[in-house]
Each structure stands twice: as C-alpha cells, then as structure tokens.
Amino acid sequence: MRLAQRSRILPRVPLAPMGDIAFLLIIFFMVTSVFIREAHLEVTLPEAAEIERLRDAHVSVTMDRDGKLWLQGEPCGVQELLLRLDTELGTRVDKTVMLKIDKDVHQASFAPLLRILSETGARIAWLGQDRRY
Amino acid sequence: MAKKKKGRKKRGIPEIPVNSFADIAFLLIIFFLVATTMDRMTGNVSELPKGETNEKQQDKTPTVQLHHDKITFQDAELTVSELRDKLAELKLDEREGDAKVVAFEATGDVKYQDYFDTMCTISAAGGVIAIVKEDKKSGK
C-alpha cells in the first residue's frame, strides 16, 4: 500500500514582529537616554563616604586636571562663564548646575569658579564617587 | 498565422519594502546603546549663597578650616572621622536657619579631593556650608 506523502511545511522564523520590537526598544532608549556631552574630558571625580544620589541636571560645568573650564562640554573662559551660565540657566525651571572638578585640582584654581557660581544663584550638584564602592 | 495575443501585464500590488526596517531599527538601537550613559549621578547638592557675613556672625559660627591636608575645627586639628563626631555633637540637623551654618575655609593649596570630602561631611551632619573667601580674610 502506498502511503500518501504528507505535505511538508518548511519551518520559518517569524521575522515580521522583529521590526516592531526593535522600534519599541528605540523609543525606550530615546526616552531614557542622556547623551554624553563630556566623553572627551578626562576628569577623576573625588571620593567621599557621605554621598547621595543625584538627579541629572541639564547644565554642567567641568574643570579638568589642568584647570581648564568647560561649559556643556565646550571650552569656556572664566570671564565669559557668568554670562554664558546666565544664558543657559535663564530659560530653565531647574536651576541646578552639575559641577565636576578633578580631584587633584587645587583650591586656588577652583575658587574663582565657585565665586562665579555663587553669583548665578544656582543650586550646585557637586559630583563625586561613593568611597564605599 | 496565429495572431499573437497581447498578454496583459501582471500588475503587482505596490508594497513598501519593510524587510530592511528591522535592520535600520537595530542599527539605531546600537547607536543609542553606544551613545547612552547609564551612570547614576552621585554627589552632594548645596547652594552657594552670595550673602555677606559680619564679624559678629563669624564669631558664633562653627568654622572648619582646611590647610593643605589638615582639618581644623574650632582651632583643634582633627581627622575626617573626628570632625564627623564633633559635628554630630552640635546636632546641626535639629537646628534651624542661620544656626545650621558652618563656615568653611580652605587655603589655595588644598586639593579638591580633601575639599569635597570635608564638604560632604558637613552636609551629612546637617550643616549649611558658607564658603569663606580667602581674599576677604586677608582684607584684600
């Protein structure tokens, strides 16, 4: 007796929903991501035991190991900092400035920066690392 | 001669090619993965008041001084942990207004590491930091 051959369905990986999944992932990353503005700057943050978690701020001021100032990842002079900071903070509701200073910078270098920051009336988020980790 | 029948051209339904969508989407994901930082920000938040303090206020205010890597509190040399204990004794977190203020003074040769560490200790004790400007003290 001849048995009828079963029609064979070739197994296929369903690729159609892959695009949907990928776009959902993109939307997730777009909503949650913060772009690195200062990846090119090498700053070693200081450590402390009593440290808290901070919310991300939109304005950042950095002083690297050589004492160079950077505003929003771009070089900035001490004289122009106050004016540029006023422009950056002017339209924002959150007047917090993220302050990154290299741990080896001396007070004589960063004191003028603190003076300028105090004149803006901004809240300062002093960035550092948790010593416990 | 047989008449050649003009065959109708098969018209396909126009379709947007969606096969490459997934590839584009995954490329975008890779871009976001590379360009995104997942770091949690840690540190200390405070305000830098630009107000002036008079001599009377300065006399009352507890003062922390940093000279090179030495911490002085009320004219006594301390370590960071000793400073923590001394500040805890003052119960700054229970105080209000100007009574919470701790004057913080540092010389030009102090490294930011020591400055930050001391500042965080004062903040954690509930103190409000008032940075004393060096030029003011020297009368310049």
mmCIF file of C-alpha atoms in Angstrom:
data_model
loop_
_atom_site.group_PDB
_atom_site.id
_atom_site.type_symbol
_atom_site.label_atom_id
_atom_site.label_comp_id
_atom_site.label_asym_id
_atom_site.label_seq_id
_atom_site.Cartn_x
_atom_site.Cartn_y
_atom_site.Cartn_z
ATOM 1 C CA MET A 1 0.000 0.000 0.000
ATOM 2 C CA ARG A 2 1.315 3.365 -0.913
ATOM 3 C CA LEU A 3 1.128 5.913 1.754
ATOM 4 C CA ALA A 4 0.245 9.416 0.720
ATOM 5 C CA GLN A 5 3.116 11.776 1.262
ATOM 6 C CA ARG A 6 2.408 14.452 3.771
ATOM 7 C CA SER A 7 2.943 17.939 2.537
ATOM 8 C CA ARG A 8 5.860 19.314 4.465
ATOM 9 C CA ILE A 9 5.735 22.867 5.773
ATOM 10 C CA LEU A 10 9.152 24.331 5.997
ATOM 11 C CA PRO A 11 9.952 25.798 9.424
ATOM 12 C CA ARG A 12 10.357 29.570 9.312
ATOM 13 C CA VAL A 13 11.421 32.090 11.869
ATOM 14 C CA PRO A 14 8.771 34.809 12.028
ATOM 15 C CA LEU A 15 10.739 37.956 11.293
ATOM 16 C CA ALA A 16 7.874 40.380 10.825
ATOM 17 C CA PRO A 17 7.476 41.395 14.512
ATOM 18 C CA MET A 18 11.245 41.948 14.826
ATOM 19 C CA GLY A 19 10.867 45.438 13.405
ATOM 20 C CA ASP A 20 8.148 46.277 15.907
ATOM 21 C CA ILE A 21 10.233 45.032 18.827
ATOM 22 C CA ALA A 22 13.239 46.977 17.580
ATOM 23 C CA PHE A 23 11.261 50.201 17.276
ATOM 24 C CA LEU A 24 9.848 49.747 20.765
ATOM 25 C CA LEU A 25 13.419 49.387 22.049
ATOM 26 C CA ILE A 26 14.434 52.553 20.194
ATOM 27 C CA ILE A 27 11.595 54.506 21.782
ATOM 28 C CA PHE A 28 12.676 53.197 25.196
ATOM 29 C CA PHE A 29 16.275 54.319 24.649
ATOM 30 C CA MET A 30 15.205 57.698 23.261
ATOM 31 C CA VAL A 31 13.091 58.398 26.320
ATOM 32 C CA THR A 32 15.560 57.175 28.936
ATOM 33 C CA SER A 33 18.900 58.173 27.456
ATOM 34 C CA VAL A 34 21.096 61.111 28.299
ATOM 35 C CA PHE A 35 23.758 61.908 25.744
ATOM 36 C CA ILE A 36 27.354 62.067 26.863
ATOM 37 C CA ARG A 37 28.446 65.639 26.316
ATOM 38 C CA GLU A 38 31.734 65.322 28.076
ATOM 39 C CA ALA A 39 33.071 61.969 26.929
ATOM 40 C CA HIS A 40 36.190 63.708 25.654
ATOM 41 C CA LEU A 41 37.005 65.149 29.071
ATOM 42 C CA GLU A 42 39.134 63.205 31.477
ATOM 43 C CA VAL A 43 38.057 64.088 34.975
ATOM 44 C CA THR A 44 38.661 61.917 38.019
ATOM 45 C CA LEU A 45 35.948 62.711 40.499
ATOM 46 C CA PRO A 46 36.743 62.892 44.230
ATOM 47 C CA GLU A 47 35.507 60.288 46.680
ATOM 48 C CA ALA A 48 33.552 60.667 49.874
ATOM 49 C CA ALA A 49 31.763 58.356 52.285
ATOM 50 C CA GLU A 50 28.706 60.546 52.826
ATOM 51 C CA ILE A 51 27.313 60.812 49.372
ATOM 52 C CA GLU A 52 23.826 60.863 47.924
ATOM 53 C CA ARG A 53 22.190 60.005 44.642
ATOM 54 C CA LEU A 54 21.637 63.000 42.411
ATOM 55 C CA ARG A 55 19.149 63.782 39.717
ATOM 56 C CA ASP A 56 20.563 64.617 36.328
ATOM 57 C CA ALA A 57 20.878 68.320 35.581
ATOM 58 C CA HIS A 58 20.920 69.909 32.136
ATOM 59 C CA VAL A 59 23.709 72.405 32.752
ATOM 60 C CA SER A 60 27.191 71.164 33.523
ATOM 61 C CA VAL A 61 30.411 72.909 34.400
ATOM 62 C CA THR A 62 33.640 70.928 34.406
ATOM 63 C CA MET A 63 37.162 71.747 35.490
ATOM 64 C CA ASP A 64 39.733 69.256 34.272
ATOM 65 C CA ARG A 65 43.079 68.328 35.798
ATOM 66 C CA ASP A 66 44.812 71.243 34.055
ATOM 67 C CA GLY A 67 42.324 73.732 35.491
ATOM 68 C CA LYS A 68 40.595 74.283 32.131
ATOM 69 C CA LEU A 69 36.927 75.189 32.272
ATOM 70 C CA TRP A 70 34.234 73.533 30.182
ATOM 71 C CA LEU A 71 30.598 74.531 29.959
ATOM 72 C CA GLN A 72 28.274 71.927 28.446
ATOM 73 C CA GLY A 73 31.349 70.095 27.170
ATOM 74 C CA GLU A 74 32.709 73.130 25.337
ATOM 75 C CA PRO A 75 35.742 75.171 26.405
ATOM 76 C CA CYS A 76 34.862 78.317 28.273
ATOM 77 C CA GLY A 77 36.878 81.125 29.826
ATOM 78 C CA VAL A 78 36.366 82.299 33.409
ATOM 79 C CA GLN A 79 35.355 85.783 32.223
ATOM 80 C CA GLU A 80 32.639 84.572 29.872
ATOM 81 C CA LEU A 81 31.350 81.856 32.237
ATOM 82 C CA LEU A 82 28.950 84.085 34.193
ATOM 83 C CA LEU A 83 27.313 85.428 31.034
ATOM 84 C CA ARG A 84 27.067 82.024 29.389
ATOM 85 C CA LEU A 85 25.712 80.429 32.560
ATOM 86 C CA ASP A 86 23.042 83.124 32.829
ATOM 87 C CA THR A 87 22.006 82.362 29.250
ATOM 88 C CA GLU A 88 21.932 78.609 29.901
ATOM 89 C CA LEU A 89 20.001 78.900 33.170
ATOM 90 C CA GLY A 90 17.751 81.763 32.119
ATOM 91 C CA THR A 91 15.093 79.726 30.360
ATOM 92 C CA ARG A 92 15.227 76.684 32.621
ATOM 93 C CA VAL A 93 12.962 75.885 35.546
ATOM 94 C CA ASP A 94 15.569 73.660 37.192
ATOM 95 C CA LYS A 95 18.464 75.938 38.115
ATOM 96 C CA THR A 96 20.830 73.151 39.069
ATOM 97 C CA VAL A 97 24.383 73.132 37.772
ATOM 98 C CA MET A 98 26.293 69.871 37.694
ATOM 99 C CA LEU A 99 29.787 70.633 38.899
ATOM 100 C CA LYS A 100 32.623 68.283 38.046
ATOM 101 C CA ILE A 101 36.075 69.140 39.288
ATOM 102 C CA ASP A 102 39.080 66.841 39.048
ATOM 103 C CA LYS A 103 40.155 65.578 42.456
ATOM 104 C CA ASP A 104 43.726 66.873 42.006
ATOM 105 C CA VAL A 105 42.795 70.489 41.241
ATOM 106 C CA HIS A 106 43.859 72.950 43.935
ATOM 107 C CA GLN A 107 41.546 75.378 45.684
ATOM 108 C CA ALA A 108 43.379 78.352 44.186
ATOM 109 C CA SER A 109 42.188 77.184 40.742
ATOM 110 C CA PHE A 110 38.569 76.353 41.533
ATOM 111 C CA ALA A 111 37.842 79.202 44.000
ATOM 112 C CA PRO A 112 37.108 81.754 41.204
ATOM 113 C CA LEU A 113 34.712 79.232 39.666
ATOM 114 C CA LEU A 114 32.813 78.876 42.960
ATOM 115 C CA ARG A 115 32.634 82.662 43.231
ATOM 116 C CA ILE A 116 31.022 82.869 39.770
ATOM 117 C CA LEU A 117 28.620 80.040 40.567
ATOM 118 C CA SER A 118 27.536 81.785 43.759
ATOM 119 C CA GLU A 119 26.691 84.881 41.709
ATOM 120 C CA THR A 120 24.348 82.933 39.440
ATOM 121 C CA GLY A 121 22.279 81.801 42.429
ATOM 122 C CA ALA A 122 22.170 78.278 41.036
ATOM 123 C CA ARG A 123 21.908 75.085 43.060
ATOM 124 C CA ILE A 124 25.147 73.181 42.825
ATOM 125 C CA ALA A 125 25.299 69.429 42.394
ATOM 126 C CA TRP A 126 28.877 68.596 43.351
ATOM 127 C CA LEU A 127 29.649 65.341 41.619
ATOM 128 C CA GLY A 128 31.728 62.709 43.336
ATOM 129 C CA GLN A 129 32.135 58.993 43.796
ATOM 130 C CA ASP A 130 30.989 56.849 46.657
ATOM 131 C CA ARG A 131 34.010 55.647 48.604
ATOM 132 C CA ARG A 132 32.181 52.520 49.778
ATOM 133 C CA TYR A 133 32.122 51.027 46.269
ATOM 134 C CA MET B 1 -0.536 32.824 -38.920
ATOM 135 C CA ALA B 2 -1.697 32.704 -35.438
ATOM 136 C CA LYS B 3 -2.424 36.078 -34.025
ATOM 137 C CA LYS B 4 -0.238 36.825 -31.139
ATOM 138 C CA LYS B 5 -2.404 37.506 -28.145
ATOM 139 C CA LYS B 6 -1.404 40.576 -26.360
ATOM 140 C CA GLY B 7 -0.800 39.303 -22.855
ATOM 141 C CA ARG B 8 -1.889 41.512 -20.004
ATOM 142 C CA LYS B 9 0.942 42.588 -17.859
ATOM 143 C CA LYS B 10 0.681 41.209 -14.377
ATOM 144 C CA ARG B 11 0.269 44.087 -12.066
ATOM 145 C CA GLY B 12 1.686 43.570 -8.617
ATOM 146 C CA ILE B 13 0.166 45.393 -5.669
ATOM 147 C CA PRO B 14 2.573 48.180 -4.677
ATOM 148 C CA GLU B 15 4.212 47.462 -1.366
ATOM 149 C CA ILE B 16 6.561 49.338 0.867
ATOM 150 C CA PRO B 17 9.649 47.202 1.416
ATOM 151 C CA VAL B 18 9.597 46.597 5.170
ATOM 152 C CA ASN B 19 12.246 43.899 5.279
ATOM 153 C CA SER B 20 15.021 46.402 5.930
ATOM 154 C CA PHE B 21 13.098 48.168 8.711
ATOM 155 C CA ALA B 22 14.339 45.763 11.365
ATOM 156 C CA ASP B 23 17.944 46.254 10.235
ATOM 157 C CA ILE B 24 17.614 50.039 10.414
ATOM 158 C CA ALA B 25 15.946 49.790 13.810
ATOM 159 C CA PHE B 26 18.685 47.560 15.212
ATOM 160 C CA LEU B 27 21.330 49.949 13.888
ATOM 161 C CA LEU B 28 19.574 52.760 15.744
ATOM 162 C CA ILE B 29 19.497 50.646 18.908
ATOM 163 C CA ILE B 30 23.234 50.051 18.654
ATOM 164 C CA PHE B 31 23.743 53.805 18.235
ATOM 165 C CA PHE B 32 21.716 54.551 21.375
ATOM 166 C CA LEU B 33 23.492 51.833 23.328
ATOM 167 C CA VAL B 34 26.867 53.305 22.441
ATOM 168 C CA ALA B 35 25.873 56.940 22.993
ATOM 169 C CA THR B 36 23.952 56.443 26.214
ATOM 170 C CA THR B 37 25.271 56.665 29.713
ATOM 171 C CA MET B 38 23.645 54.502 32.353
ATOM 172 C CA ASP B 39 25.698 56.033 35.144
ATOM 173 C CA ARG B 40 23.958 57.096 38.274
ATOM 174 C CA MET B 41 24.950 60.562 39.397
ATOM 175 C CA THR B 42 26.247 60.720 42.934
ATOM 176 C CA GLY B 43 27.489 63.636 44.952
ATOM 177 C CA ASN B 44 26.227 66.391 47.138
ATOM 178 C CA VAL B 45 23.755 69.198 46.465
ATOM 179 C CA SER B 46 24.066 72.603 48.055
ATOM 180 C CA GLU B 47 23.542 76.248 47.339
ATOM 181 C CA LEU B 48 26.291 78.803 47.301
ATOM 182 C CA PRO B 49 24.898 81.885 48.958
ATOM 183 C CA LYS B 50 26.430 85.163 47.863
ATOM 184 C CA GLY B 51 25.453 86.895 51.106
ATOM 185 C CA GLU B 52 27.988 88.635 53.272
ATOM 186 C CA THR B 53 28.598 87.675 56.879
ATOM 187 C CA ASN B 54 29.537 90.189 59.507
ATOM 188 C CA GLU B 55 32.146 89.798 62.223
ATOM 189 C CA LYS B 56 29.506 89.043 64.887
ATOM 190 C CA GLN B 57 28.072 86.171 62.885
ATOM 191 C CA GLN B 58 31.525 84.782 62.151
ATOM 192 C CA ASP B 59 32.379 84.614 65.849
ATOM 193 C CA LYS B 60 29.359 82.433 66.615
ATOM 194 C CA THR B 61 29.557 80.211 63.570
ATOM 195 C CA PRO B 62 31.425 76.900 63.883
ATOM 196 C CA THR B 63 34.322 77.041 61.455
ATOM 197 C CA VAL B 64 36.045 74.247 59.594
ATOM 198 C CA GLN B 65 39.410 75.141 58.131
ATOM 199 C CA LEU B 66 41.486 73.215 55.632
ATOM 200 C CA HIS B 67 45.202 73.851 55.375
ATOM 201 C CA HIS B 68 46.914 71.614 52.824
ATOM 202 C CA ASP B 69 45.583 68.254 54.116
ATOM 203 C CA LYS B 70 44.934 69.238 57.735
ATOM 204 C CA ILE B 71 41.427 69.810 59.054
ATOM 205 C CA THR B 72 40.955 72.288 61.851
ATOM 206 C CA PHE B 73 37.668 72.678 63.696
ATOM 207 C CA GLN B 74 37.317 75.347 66.379
ATOM 208 C CA ASP B 75 41.135 75.646 66.373
ATOM 209 C CA ALA B 76 41.715 71.920 67.014
ATOM 210 C CA GLU B 77 43.315 69.626 64.433
ATOM 211 C CA LEU B 78 41.126 66.640 63.542
ATOM 212 C CA THR B 79 40.707 63.765 61.119
ATOM 213 C CA VAL B 80 37.584 63.479 58.916
ATOM 214 C CA SER B 81 36.001 60.892 61.232
ATOM 215 C CA GLU B 82 36.745 63.045 64.292
ATOM 216 C CA LEU B 83 35.173 66.018 62.512
ATOM 217 C CA ARG B 84 32.100 63.871 61.811
ATOM 218 C CA ASP B 85 31.783 63.135 65.545
ATOM 219 C CA LYS B 86 32.302 66.770 66.548
ATOM 220 C CA LEU B 87 29.637 67.945 64.078
ATOM 221 C CA ALA B 88 27.258 65.238 65.292
ATOM 222 C CA GLU B 89 27.653 66.625 68.824
ATOM 223 C CA LEU B 90 26.445 70.024 67.580
ATOM 224 C CA LYS B 91 23.167 68.422 66.370
ATOM 225 C CA LEU B 92 23.028 70.678 63.330
ATOM 226 C CA ASP B 93 20.145 68.757 61.772
ATOM 227 C CA GLU B 94 17.918 69.777 64.696
ATOM 228 C CA ARG B 95 18.760 73.461 64.304
ATOM 229 C CA GLU B 96 17.075 75.949 62.034
ATOM 230 C CA GLY B 97 18.048 78.897 59.860
ATOM 231 C CA ASP B 98 21.411 80.566 60.478
ATOM 232 C CA ALA B 99 22.141 78.194 63.358
ATOM 233 C CA LYS B 100 22.786 75.440 60.814
ATOM 234 C CA VAL B 101 25.552 77.389 59.102
ATOM 235 C CA VAL B 102 29.095 76.050 59.236
ATOM 236 C CA ALA B 103 31.802 78.326 57.869
ATOM 237 C CA PHE B 104 34.182 76.513 55.548
ATOM 238 C CA GLU B 105 37.554 77.929 54.770
ATOM 239 C CA ALA B 106 40.342 76.463 52.650
ATOM 240 C CA THR B 107 43.779 77.613 51.611
ATOM 241 C CA GLY B 108 44.886 77.681 47.981
ATOM 242 C CA ASP B 109 46.976 74.506 48.198
ATOM 243 C CA VAL B 110 44.066 72.294 49.270
ATOM 244 C CA LYS B 111 43.201 69.586 46.766
ATOM 245 C CA TYR B 112 39.597 69.207 45.635
ATOM 246 C CA GLN B 113 39.557 65.622 46.991
ATOM 247 C CA ASP B 114 40.032 66.880 50.578
ATOM 248 C CA TYR B 115 37.746 69.859 49.975
ATOM 249 C CA PHE B 116 34.921 67.653 48.675
ATOM 250 C CA ASP B 117 35.338 65.069 51.439
ATOM 251 C CA THR B 118 35.124 67.710 54.171
ATOM 252 C CA MET B 119 32.190 69.434 52.471
ATOM 253 C CA CYS B 120 30.241 66.164 52.272
ATOM 254 C CA THR B 121 30.938 65.503 55.963
ATOM 255 C CA ILE B 122 29.489 68.900 56.919
ATOM 256 C CA SER B 123 26.454 68.394 54.679
ATOM 257 C CA ALA B 124 25.808 64.898 56.026
ATOM 258 C CA ALA B 125 25.828 66.302 59.572
ATOM 259 C CA GLY B 126 23.007 68.632 58.551
ATOM 260 C CA GLY B 127 25.115 71.757 58.245
ATOM 261 C CA VAL B 128 24.671 74.504 55.673
ATOM 262 C CA ILE B 129 28.038 75.401 54.219
ATOM 263 C CA ALA B 130 29.120 79.010 53.988
ATOM 264 C CA ILE B 131 32.313 79.252 51.994
ATOM 265 C CA VAL B 132 34.672 81.830 53.422
ATOM 266 C CA LYS B 133 36.535 83.653 50.706
ATOM 267 C CA GLU B 134 40.259 83.836 51.240
ATOM 268 C CA ASP B 135 40.684 87.378 49.943
ATOM 269 C CA LYS B 136 38.084 88.619 52.402
ATOM 270 C CA LYS B 137 40.076 87.307 55.334
ATOM 271 C CA SER B 138 43.305 88.820 54.183
ATOM 272 C CA GLY B 139 41.472 92.101 53.772
ATOM 273 C CA LYS B 140 42.209 92.488 50.079
#
